[in-house]
Every structure is written in C-alpha cells, then in structure tokens.
Amino acid sequence: MESSVQPASSSTLYRSRITAIGSYVPERRLTNADLERMVETNDEWIVQRTGIRERRISAPEEYTSHLCIGAVQQLVDRYGAVLEDVDLLIVGTSTPDFAFPATACRIQAHFGMKQTTSFDLSAACAGFVYGLHLANGMIASGLHRKALVIGADALSKIVDYTDRTTCVLFGDGAGAVLLERDESDASSPQFIAYTGGTDGTGGAHIYRSLLADHMEGNPVNANGKLVQNGREVYKFAVQTIPKGVNDLLSQTGLSTDRIDWFVPHSANLRIIDSVCEKMGIPMERTLHTIEKYGNTSAATIPLALEEATREQKLKDGDTVLLFGFGGGLVYGGLLLRWKALSPIA
C-alpha cells in the first residue's frame, strides 16, 4: 500500500490541530481510607501533603494497552474519529505491556490501522507533551498527516505498596488525542511554542530498574518497583517549571495573565500550588485531576484536557499551556491556541 503523504518541500511547513480527545480510567477506586488499612498513613496526612483523595487501579489482567484502547475508543465514539488513515501512533508510557513489542503496536493491531508508524516513547511524566511535540513536528514536515498520541500508565503494577511515601501518590489512566494536518487557516497555528530539557544527573531521584543494578556507579533498588526521592523531585519541579514557562512566554511575547489555562503534570498538589504562586497564575485557571486520579504519570495532562473539554471549560481561541516533567530528569512545555472540538455524542 502506497502512502498518500508526500514529503514537504524545503519551503513548506504544515499546520496541525487536535481534532478529537478521549480518556479512560479503570473502575476500581483506591481511597485514602483503603490505604490506611495497608500502610501506616491516614487521610489527613495524604491530603495535606499531596492533595490526593483517591486513585484508580487497573484490574489484575488490565494493562497499559487496555487503558490506551479505552481512551482511543472514547475518542472514536465521542468525535466520530476515523482511524484507518492514521499514519503515526505514539504512546508515551513508563509501564509498557512488554519491553517489546511496543504498546503502540498493540493499539495498532486492535484498531486495524493499515499504514501506521507505531512506537512507544519513554519520557516518564513528560511523555505526553514530548509525544505531542514530536507528532506536531512530523506533521509540520509533511512526512505524516494524521497522528494518534497517547499518554498512559499503569503505575499500580510497579508501585511498592509497603512504601507509604510512594504508594499514596500513584494511579492508573490514559488520555489520547488525534492530531491532523490543518489547512483551514494558515495564519492561526494551534501549536505556538515549545520548550524542553534534560538533567540526566538527577536520574536516581525517580526511577524503575530493568537490567542495571547501578547508576553512575551507585547501587539502585533492582526489584523493578518505582523508587522516588520526593524532596528532590519537588525541588526540580518548582525550579524548572517557572523557568520553562518563562521561556515559552519570552518566545511569544506573552505574559502570564494571557494564559487562559495552565495544565501542569499532576504530580502533587503542593507542587502545583507552589508553581502557581511563583508564576502568579490563579489556581482557578489551572486544570488538574490530582484529587480523584492521583499521579497517573504520562496520562495526567490528557486526562485534565479531556475533562475540561467535556465540561466545556476550554473555549475557541484560549491560550493553553501544557507542562510535563518527570523521571530523567526531563521536562517539556507546549503553548497552544485552543481550537474548539466538535463532538457527535
């Protein structure tokens, strides 16, 4: 089958836009009261330090691919999206079903897409922003025309439920967006600016081991469970996010009062509060799902976007700032001009 996508000429850059969005979370709720019976903790301690009241937990035979499929199916059902001509499929995840094949390949097989470049992207909690940035660039180049970008994680599969400092934080979920070439209005791009970066020296602050039992010559926990130094991750976030936001604003000449919606990675409500206070962004203009879903890693940003879209908070022309950060240590931010979606259901 021949691809209908032609490479862009050296002078051609295409626009892309989000045309559909979907989300999925498992049915089972793990409340703070449930955790009180599992580890030495209590609801007041958890809420005060994290803002989390409950999180969703996947079933024993429910894996990241199932979460992705649920999010994509909602996208199809709600927006009437056609997937057979999707030519790029990116899944941002830290909990793939297998080392290989990629989780993206399981999604391609389930929906029967015929001419799709499919792969997983490992950027921890920044995975969705990285995937969206990459897909936009691939469409802009003319090499691809229609992309499905998913952020999904089943962190309950890798959390140590004897460690009260981490098990209270994490939940499972997935969010997906469909990105298509936009030829409707070349003067009004949806993707305005990007910033990103890496501090690999902080890799040991949050990780999950696979083959190696040492990092930079130092031993690591090699049991395959998620390990986090919360204090260092907090420090990275509250220092990095304001710098990244300022970089996006300086690229565009905008000020924080021109940001209609701030969508940070929902790692911890204390981080979000601290960053918003530093940046002068009111919490009422911040989208997150931390209270009911916890930290779902790559899924937090698309979950918040989907909820805001469904609740009709996002209006056509709104300036939306996405910012992800996580293990690596890595970060990525995108500034978007929102374009209204058209659900059919």
Short mmCIF file of C-alpha atoms in Angstrom, two decimals:
data_model
loop_
_atom_site.label_atom_id
_atom_site.label_comp_id
_atom_site.label_asym_id
_atom_site.label_seq_id
_atom_site.Cartn_x
_atom_site.Cartn_y
_atom_site.Cartn_z
CA MET A 1 0.00 0.00 0.00
CA GLU A 2 1.46 3.36 -1.03
CA SER A 3 1.46 6.24 1.40
CA SER A 4 -0.55 9.29 0.32
CA VAL A 5 1.74 11.58 2.32
CA GLN A 6 4.36 13.43 0.33
CA PRO A 7 7.49 14.97 1.85
CA ALA A 8 7.29 18.71 2.30
CA SER A 9 9.43 20.91 0.13
CA SER A 10 12.16 22.88 1.86
CA SER A 11 9.86 25.91 1.99
CA THR A 12 6.70 24.14 3.17
CA LEU A 13 5.65 23.78 6.78
CA TYR A 14 2.20 22.42 7.52
CA ARG A 15 0.00 23.23 10.50
CA SER A 16 -1.59 20.62 12.73
CA ARG A 17 -4.52 20.70 15.12
CA ILE A 18 -6.13 18.49 17.73
CA THR A 19 -9.42 17.18 16.32
CA ALA A 20 -10.50 14.67 18.98
CA ILE A 21 -9.67 13.69 22.55
CA GLY A 22 -10.51 10.74 24.79
CA SER A 23 -9.67 9.35 28.21
CA TYR A 24 -10.00 6.20 30.25
CA VAL A 25 -9.53 5.25 33.90
CA PRO A 26 -10.09 1.83 35.48
CA GLU A 27 -13.22 1.17 37.52
CA ARG A 28 -11.60 0.32 40.84
CA ARG A 29 -11.09 3.21 43.26
CA LEU A 30 -8.34 3.08 45.89
CA THR A 31 -9.26 5.64 48.54
CA ASN A 32 -7.15 7.08 51.31
CA ALA A 33 -9.23 5.04 53.74
CA ASP A 34 -8.21 1.90 51.84
CA LEU A 35 -4.55 2.89 52.13
CA GLU A 36 -4.93 3.39 55.88
CA ARG A 37 -5.56 -0.35 56.10
CA MET A 38 -2.47 -1.15 54.00
CA VAL A 39 0.29 1.11 55.36
CA GLU A 40 0.86 3.48 58.25
CA THR A 41 -0.88 6.58 56.93
CA ASN A 42 -4.15 8.49 57.18
CA ASP A 43 -6.40 10.64 55.04
CA GLU A 44 -5.33 13.92 56.65
CA TRP A 45 -1.62 13.18 56.10
CA ILE A 46 -2.16 12.23 52.44
CA VAL A 47 -4.42 15.16 51.56
CA GLN A 48 -2.22 17.71 53.33
CA ARG A 49 0.94 16.55 51.53
CA THR A 50 -0.42 15.57 48.13
CA GLY A 51 -4.00 16.76 47.63
CA ILE A 52 -4.98 13.22 46.61
CA ARG A 53 -8.19 11.63 47.91
CA GLU A 54 -8.41 8.58 45.66
CA ARG A 55 -6.81 6.99 42.62
CA ARG A 56 -7.88 4.41 40.03
CA ILE A 57 -6.28 0.95 39.97
CA SER A 58 -6.26 -1.39 36.98
CA ALA A 59 -7.60 -4.92 37.30
CA PRO A 60 -5.11 -7.82 37.58
CA GLU A 61 -5.35 -8.60 33.84
CA GLU A 62 -5.72 -4.97 32.74
CA TYR A 63 -2.52 -3.47 31.35
CA THR A 64 -1.39 -0.22 29.75
CA SER A 65 -2.57 -1.31 26.30
CA HIS A 66 -6.09 -1.80 27.67
CA LEU A 67 -6.06 1.70 29.15
CA CYS A 68 -4.92 3.10 25.79
CA ILE A 69 -7.63 1.22 23.92
CA GLY A 70 -10.26 2.60 26.30
CA ALA A 71 -9.10 6.19 25.74
CA VAL A 72 -8.95 5.80 21.96
CA GLN A 73 -12.37 4.14 21.85
CA GLN A 74 -13.89 7.09 23.72
CA LEU A 75 -12.23 9.42 21.21
CA VAL A 76 -13.81 7.46 18.35
CA ASP A 77 -17.25 7.25 19.97
CA ARG A 78 -17.43 10.89 21.01
CA TYR A 79 -16.00 12.54 17.91
CA GLY A 80 -16.66 10.02 15.17
CA ALA A 81 -12.93 9.88 14.52
CA VAL A 82 -11.73 7.71 11.64
CA LEU A 83 -8.55 5.80 12.48
CA GLU A 84 -7.87 3.74 9.36
CA ASP A 85 -5.74 6.51 7.82
CA VAL A 86 -3.74 7.32 10.97
CA ASP A 87 -0.11 7.18 9.83
CA LEU A 88 1.67 7.92 13.13
CA LEU A 89 0.97 6.38 16.54
CA ILE A 90 2.94 7.41 19.63
CA VAL A 91 2.39 6.05 23.13
CA GLY A 92 4.12 7.86 25.99
CA THR A 93 4.44 5.36 28.83
CA SER A 94 6.75 4.09 31.55
CA THR A 95 4.74 0.89 32.02
CA PRO A 96 4.57 -0.85 28.63
CA ASP A 97 2.96 -4.28 28.49
CA PHE A 98 6.25 -5.66 27.16
CA ALA A 99 9.79 -4.39 26.64
CA PHE A 100 8.89 -5.21 23.05
CA PRO A 101 6.68 -5.26 21.06
CA ALA A 102 5.78 -1.65 21.81
CA THR A 103 2.43 -0.93 23.41
CA ALA A 104 1.73 1.22 20.34
CA CYS A 105 1.86 -1.94 18.24
CA ARG A 106 -0.87 -3.49 20.40
CA ILE A 107 -3.05 -0.42 19.78
CA GLN A 108 -2.41 -0.58 16.03
CA ALA A 109 -3.40 -4.25 15.98
CA HIS A 110 -6.58 -3.66 17.97
CA PHE A 111 -7.89 -0.86 15.74
CA GLY A 112 -6.53 -2.27 12.47
CA MET A 113 -4.72 0.81 11.21
CA LYS A 114 -3.10 -0.08 7.88
CA GLN A 115 -0.20 2.33 7.29
CA THR A 116 0.99 3.42 10.70
CA THR A 117 4.43 4.14 12.12
CA SER A 118 3.96 2.98 15.72
CA PHE A 119 6.28 3.28 18.70
CA ASP A 120 6.48 3.93 22.43
CA LEU A 121 8.17 6.99 23.86
CA SER A 122 9.90 6.83 27.25
CA ALA A 123 9.90 10.23 28.92
CA ALA A 124 8.11 9.35 32.16
CA CYS A 125 5.59 12.01 33.22
CA ALA A 126 6.59 14.29 30.33
CA GLY A 127 5.77 11.56 27.80
CA PHE A 128 2.51 13.05 26.52
CA VAL A 129 3.98 16.52 25.95
CA TYR A 130 7.02 15.01 24.22
CA GLY A 131 4.76 12.86 22.04
CA LEU A 132 2.53 15.78 21.11
CA HIS A 133 5.55 17.93 20.24
CA LEU A 134 7.05 15.15 18.12
CA ALA A 135 3.79 14.43 16.29
CA ASN A 136 3.28 18.12 15.54
CA GLY A 137 6.79 18.31 14.10
CA MET A 138 6.27 15.22 11.95
CA ILE A 139 3.04 16.64 10.54
CA ALA A 140 4.67 20.05 10.04
CA SER A 141 7.41 18.38 7.99
CA GLY A 142 4.88 16.81 5.64
CA LEU A 143 6.12 13.29 6.44
CA HIS A 144 2.91 12.45 8.30
CA ARG A 145 -0.64 13.67 8.05
CA LYS A 146 -2.62 12.16 10.92
CA ALA A 147 -1.26 11.15 14.33
CA LEU A 148 -2.65 9.47 17.41
CA VAL A 149 -0.81 10.50 20.59
CA ILE A 150 -1.48 8.67 23.85
CA GLY A 151 -0.22 9.20 27.38
CA ALA A 152 -0.86 6.15 29.53
CA ASP A 153 0.48 4.41 32.60
CA ALA A 154 -0.48 1.54 34.88
CA LEU A 155 1.71 2.62 37.77
CA SER A 156 -0.11 0.40 40.26
CA LYS A 157 1.71 -2.52 38.61
CA ILE A 158 5.12 -1.16 39.69
CA VAL A 159 4.35 0.64 42.97
CA ASP A 160 5.70 -0.77 46.23
CA TYR A 161 2.62 -0.93 48.46
CA THR A 162 4.77 -1.25 51.57
CA ASP A 163 6.31 2.20 50.97
CA ARG A 164 3.88 4.81 52.25
CA THR A 165 5.83 7.69 50.69
CA THR A 166 5.16 6.48 47.14
CA CYS A 167 2.12 4.17 47.18
CA VAL A 168 -0.20 7.03 48.17
CA LEU A 169 0.74 9.03 45.07
CA PHE A 170 0.15 6.93 42.00
CA GLY A 171 -2.81 5.72 39.97
CA ASP A 172 -3.62 4.37 36.51
CA GLY A 173 -5.15 6.04 33.46
CA ALA A 174 -4.83 7.04 29.82
CA GLY A 175 -5.57 10.00 27.59
CA ALA A 176 -5.44 10.21 23.80
CA VAL A 177 -5.62 12.95 21.19
CA LEU A 178 -5.96 12.83 17.42
CA LEU A 179 -3.74 15.31 15.61
CA GLU A 180 -4.35 16.14 11.94
CA ARG A 181 -2.92 18.41 9.28
CA ASP A 182 -4.80 21.70 9.45
CA GLU A 183 -5.27 23.53 6.16
CA SER A 184 -8.23 25.61 7.28
CA ASP A 185 -6.41 28.75 8.45
CA ALA A 186 -2.66 29.01 7.86
CA SER A 187 -2.46 32.28 9.80
CA SER A 188 -3.64 30.75 13.07
CA PRO A 189 -1.50 27.81 14.20
CA GLN A 190 -2.60 25.77 17.20
CA PHE A 191 0.97 24.96 18.27
CA ILE A 192 2.66 28.24 19.21
CA ALA A 193 5.84 27.41 21.14
CA TYR A 194 7.78 24.58 22.77
CA THR A 195 10.43 24.30 25.46
CA GLY A 196 12.14 21.24 26.87
CA GLY A 197 15.24 19.97 28.57
CA THR A 198 17.02 17.23 30.49
CA ASP A 199 19.08 16.90 33.65
CA GLY A 200 20.41 13.36 33.46
CA THR A 201 22.40 13.85 36.66
CA GLY A 202 19.10 13.54 38.54
CA GLY A 203 18.21 10.12 37.17
CA ALA A 204 18.44 8.43 40.55
CA HIS A 205 15.80 10.74 42.05
CA ILE A 206 12.99 8.78 40.39
CA TYR A 207 13.47 5.52 38.52
CA ARG A 208 12.44 1.94 37.94
CA SER A 209 15.23 -0.57 37.39
CA LEU A 210 15.35 -3.04 34.49
CA LEU A 211 18.73 -4.56 33.59
CA ALA A 212 21.17 -2.39 35.54
CA ASP A 213 21.72 -2.57 39.29
CA HIS A 214 23.93 0.56 39.37
CA MET A 215 23.51 4.14 38.17
CA GLU A 216 26.57 6.39 37.90
CA GLY A 217 28.47 3.80 39.95
CA ASN A 218 25.92 3.80 42.77
CA PRO A 219 23.69 0.80 43.60
CA VAL A 220 19.97 1.11 42.86
CA ASN A 221 16.91 -0.79 44.01
CA ALA A 222 16.81 -3.59 41.44
CA ASN A 223 13.42 -5.11 42.30
CA GLY A 224 11.62 -3.38 39.42
CA LYS A 225 9.49 -1.20 41.69
CA LEU A 226 9.18 2.56 41.35
CA VAL A 227 11.63 4.49 43.55
CA GLN A 228 11.32 8.22 44.21
CA ASN A 229 13.15 10.84 46.23
CA GLY A 230 10.18 13.13 46.67
CA ARG A 231 12.15 16.05 48.06
CA GLU A 232 14.49 16.19 45.06
CA VAL A 233 11.67 15.80 42.55
CA TYR A 234 9.78 18.62 44.27
CA LYS A 235 12.88 20.82 44.11
CA PHE A 236 13.37 20.06 40.40
CA ALA A 237 9.73 20.85 39.63
CA VAL A 238 9.43 24.16 41.45
CA GLN A 239 12.70 25.40 39.96
CA THR A 240 12.23 24.09 36.42
CA ILE A 241 8.58 24.81 35.68
CA PRO A 242 8.73 28.60 36.20
CA LYS A 243 11.88 28.79 34.05
CA GLY A 244 10.21 26.74 31.33
CA VAL A 245 7.02 28.79 31.44
CA ASN A 246 9.05 32.00 31.20
CA ASP A 247 10.87 30.58 28.18
CA LEU A 248 7.56 29.88 26.43
CA LEU A 249 6.30 33.37 27.24
CA SER A 250 9.51 35.04 26.07
CA GLN A 251 9.27 33.18 22.75
CA THR A 252 5.81 34.59 22.16
CA GLY A 253 5.89 37.97 23.91
CA LEU A 254 3.00 36.94 26.15
CA SER A 255 2.63 37.47 29.90
CA THR A 256 1.15 35.06 32.45
CA ASP A 257 -2.12 36.98 32.52
CA ARG A 258 -2.58 36.00 28.86
CA ILE A 259 -2.58 32.29 29.78
CA ASP A 260 -6.21 31.20 29.92
CA TRP A 261 -5.45 27.69 31.16
CA PHE A 262 -2.35 26.18 32.78
CA VAL A 263 -2.21 22.37 32.57
CA PRO A 264 0.75 21.07 34.59
CA HIS A 265 1.61 17.44 35.19
CA SER A 266 -0.49 16.44 38.21
CA ALA A 267 2.31 15.05 40.36
CA ASN A 268 1.33 16.62 43.64
CA LEU A 269 -0.98 19.48 44.60
CA ARG A 270 1.77 21.11 46.67
CA ILE A 271 3.93 21.37 43.56
CA ILE A 272 1.08 22.89 41.56
CA ASP A 273 0.28 25.37 44.35
CA SER A 274 3.92 26.41 44.69
CA VAL A 275 4.43 26.87 40.95
CA CYS A 276 1.22 28.84 40.51
CA GLU A 277 2.16 31.12 43.40
CA LYS A 278 5.60 31.74 41.91
CA MET A 279 4.19 32.41 38.44
CA GLY A 280 1.21 34.47 39.55
CA ILE A 281 -1.22 32.05 37.89
CA PRO A 282 -4.53 31.71 39.78
CA MET A 283 -5.44 28.15 40.75
CA GLU A 284 -8.86 28.67 39.16
CA ARG A 285 -7.09 28.86 35.78
CA THR A 286 -5.25 25.60 36.41
CA LEU A 287 -6.50 22.24 35.15
CA HIS A 288 -5.63 19.04 37.01
CA THR A 289 -7.19 15.80 38.22
CA ILE A 290 -4.93 15.13 41.19
CA GLU A 291 -7.70 14.75 43.83
CA LYS A 292 -9.51 11.87 42.15
CA TYR A 293 -6.87 10.16 39.99
CA GLY A 294 -3.57 10.86 41.75
CA ASN A 295 -0.36 10.92 39.73
CA THR A 296 -1.01 8.95 36.54
CA SER A 297 2.35 9.93 35.01
CA ALA A 298 2.06 10.46 31.23
CA ALA A 299 -1.75 10.43 31.48
CA THR A 300 -2.23 13.40 33.82
CA ILE A 301 -2.22 16.15 31.20
CA PRO A 302 -4.52 14.49 28.62
CA LEU A 303 -6.88 13.42 31.43
CA ALA A 304 -7.17 17.04 32.56
CA LEU A 305 -7.59 18.29 28.98
CA GLU A 306 -10.31 15.75 28.21
CA GLU A 307 -12.22 16.59 31.38
CA ALA A 308 -12.02 20.33 30.67
CA THR A 309 -13.17 19.75 27.09
CA ARG A 310 -16.10 17.63 28.21
CA GLU A 311 -17.08 20.25 30.80
CA GLN A 312 -16.82 22.97 28.11
CA LYS A 313 -14.21 24.95 30.02
CA LEU A 314 -11.91 25.26 27.01
CA LYS A 315 -13.11 27.87 24.55
CA ASP A 316 -12.06 28.52 20.97
CA GLY A 317 -9.01 30.77 20.96
CA ASP A 318 -7.99 30.10 24.57
CA THR A 319 -4.25 30.13 25.25
CA VAL A 320 -3.38 26.81 26.91
CA LEU A 321 -0.01 25.99 28.46
CA LEU A 322 0.89 22.32 28.98
CA PHE A 323 3.90 21.43 31.13
CA GLY A 324 5.18 17.95 31.90
CA PHE A 325 8.16 16.89 34.00
CA GLY A 326 9.43 13.66 35.46
CA GLY A 327 11.99 10.90 35.63
CA GLY A 328 15.16 11.52 33.70
CA LEU A 329 15.03 14.19 34.90
CA VAL A 330 13.17 15.70 31.95
CA TYR A 331 10.66 18.44 31.24
CA GLY A 332 8.65 19.73 28.30
CA GLY A 333 6.19 22.56 27.77
CA LEU A 334 3.84 23.46 24.93
CA LEU A 335 1.89 26.65 24.33
CA LEU A 336 -1.30 26.07 22.34
CA ARG A 337 -4.07 28.21 20.89
CA TRP A 338 -7.08 26.04 21.55
CA LYS A 339 -9.40 25.22 18.70
CA ALA A 340 -12.89 24.07 19.60
CA LEU A 341 -13.69 20.40 19.06
CA SER A 342 -16.93 19.06 17.60
CA PRO A 343 -18.26 16.01 19.44
CA ILE A 344 -21.03 13.98 17.86
CA ALA A 345 -22.12 12.32 21.11
#
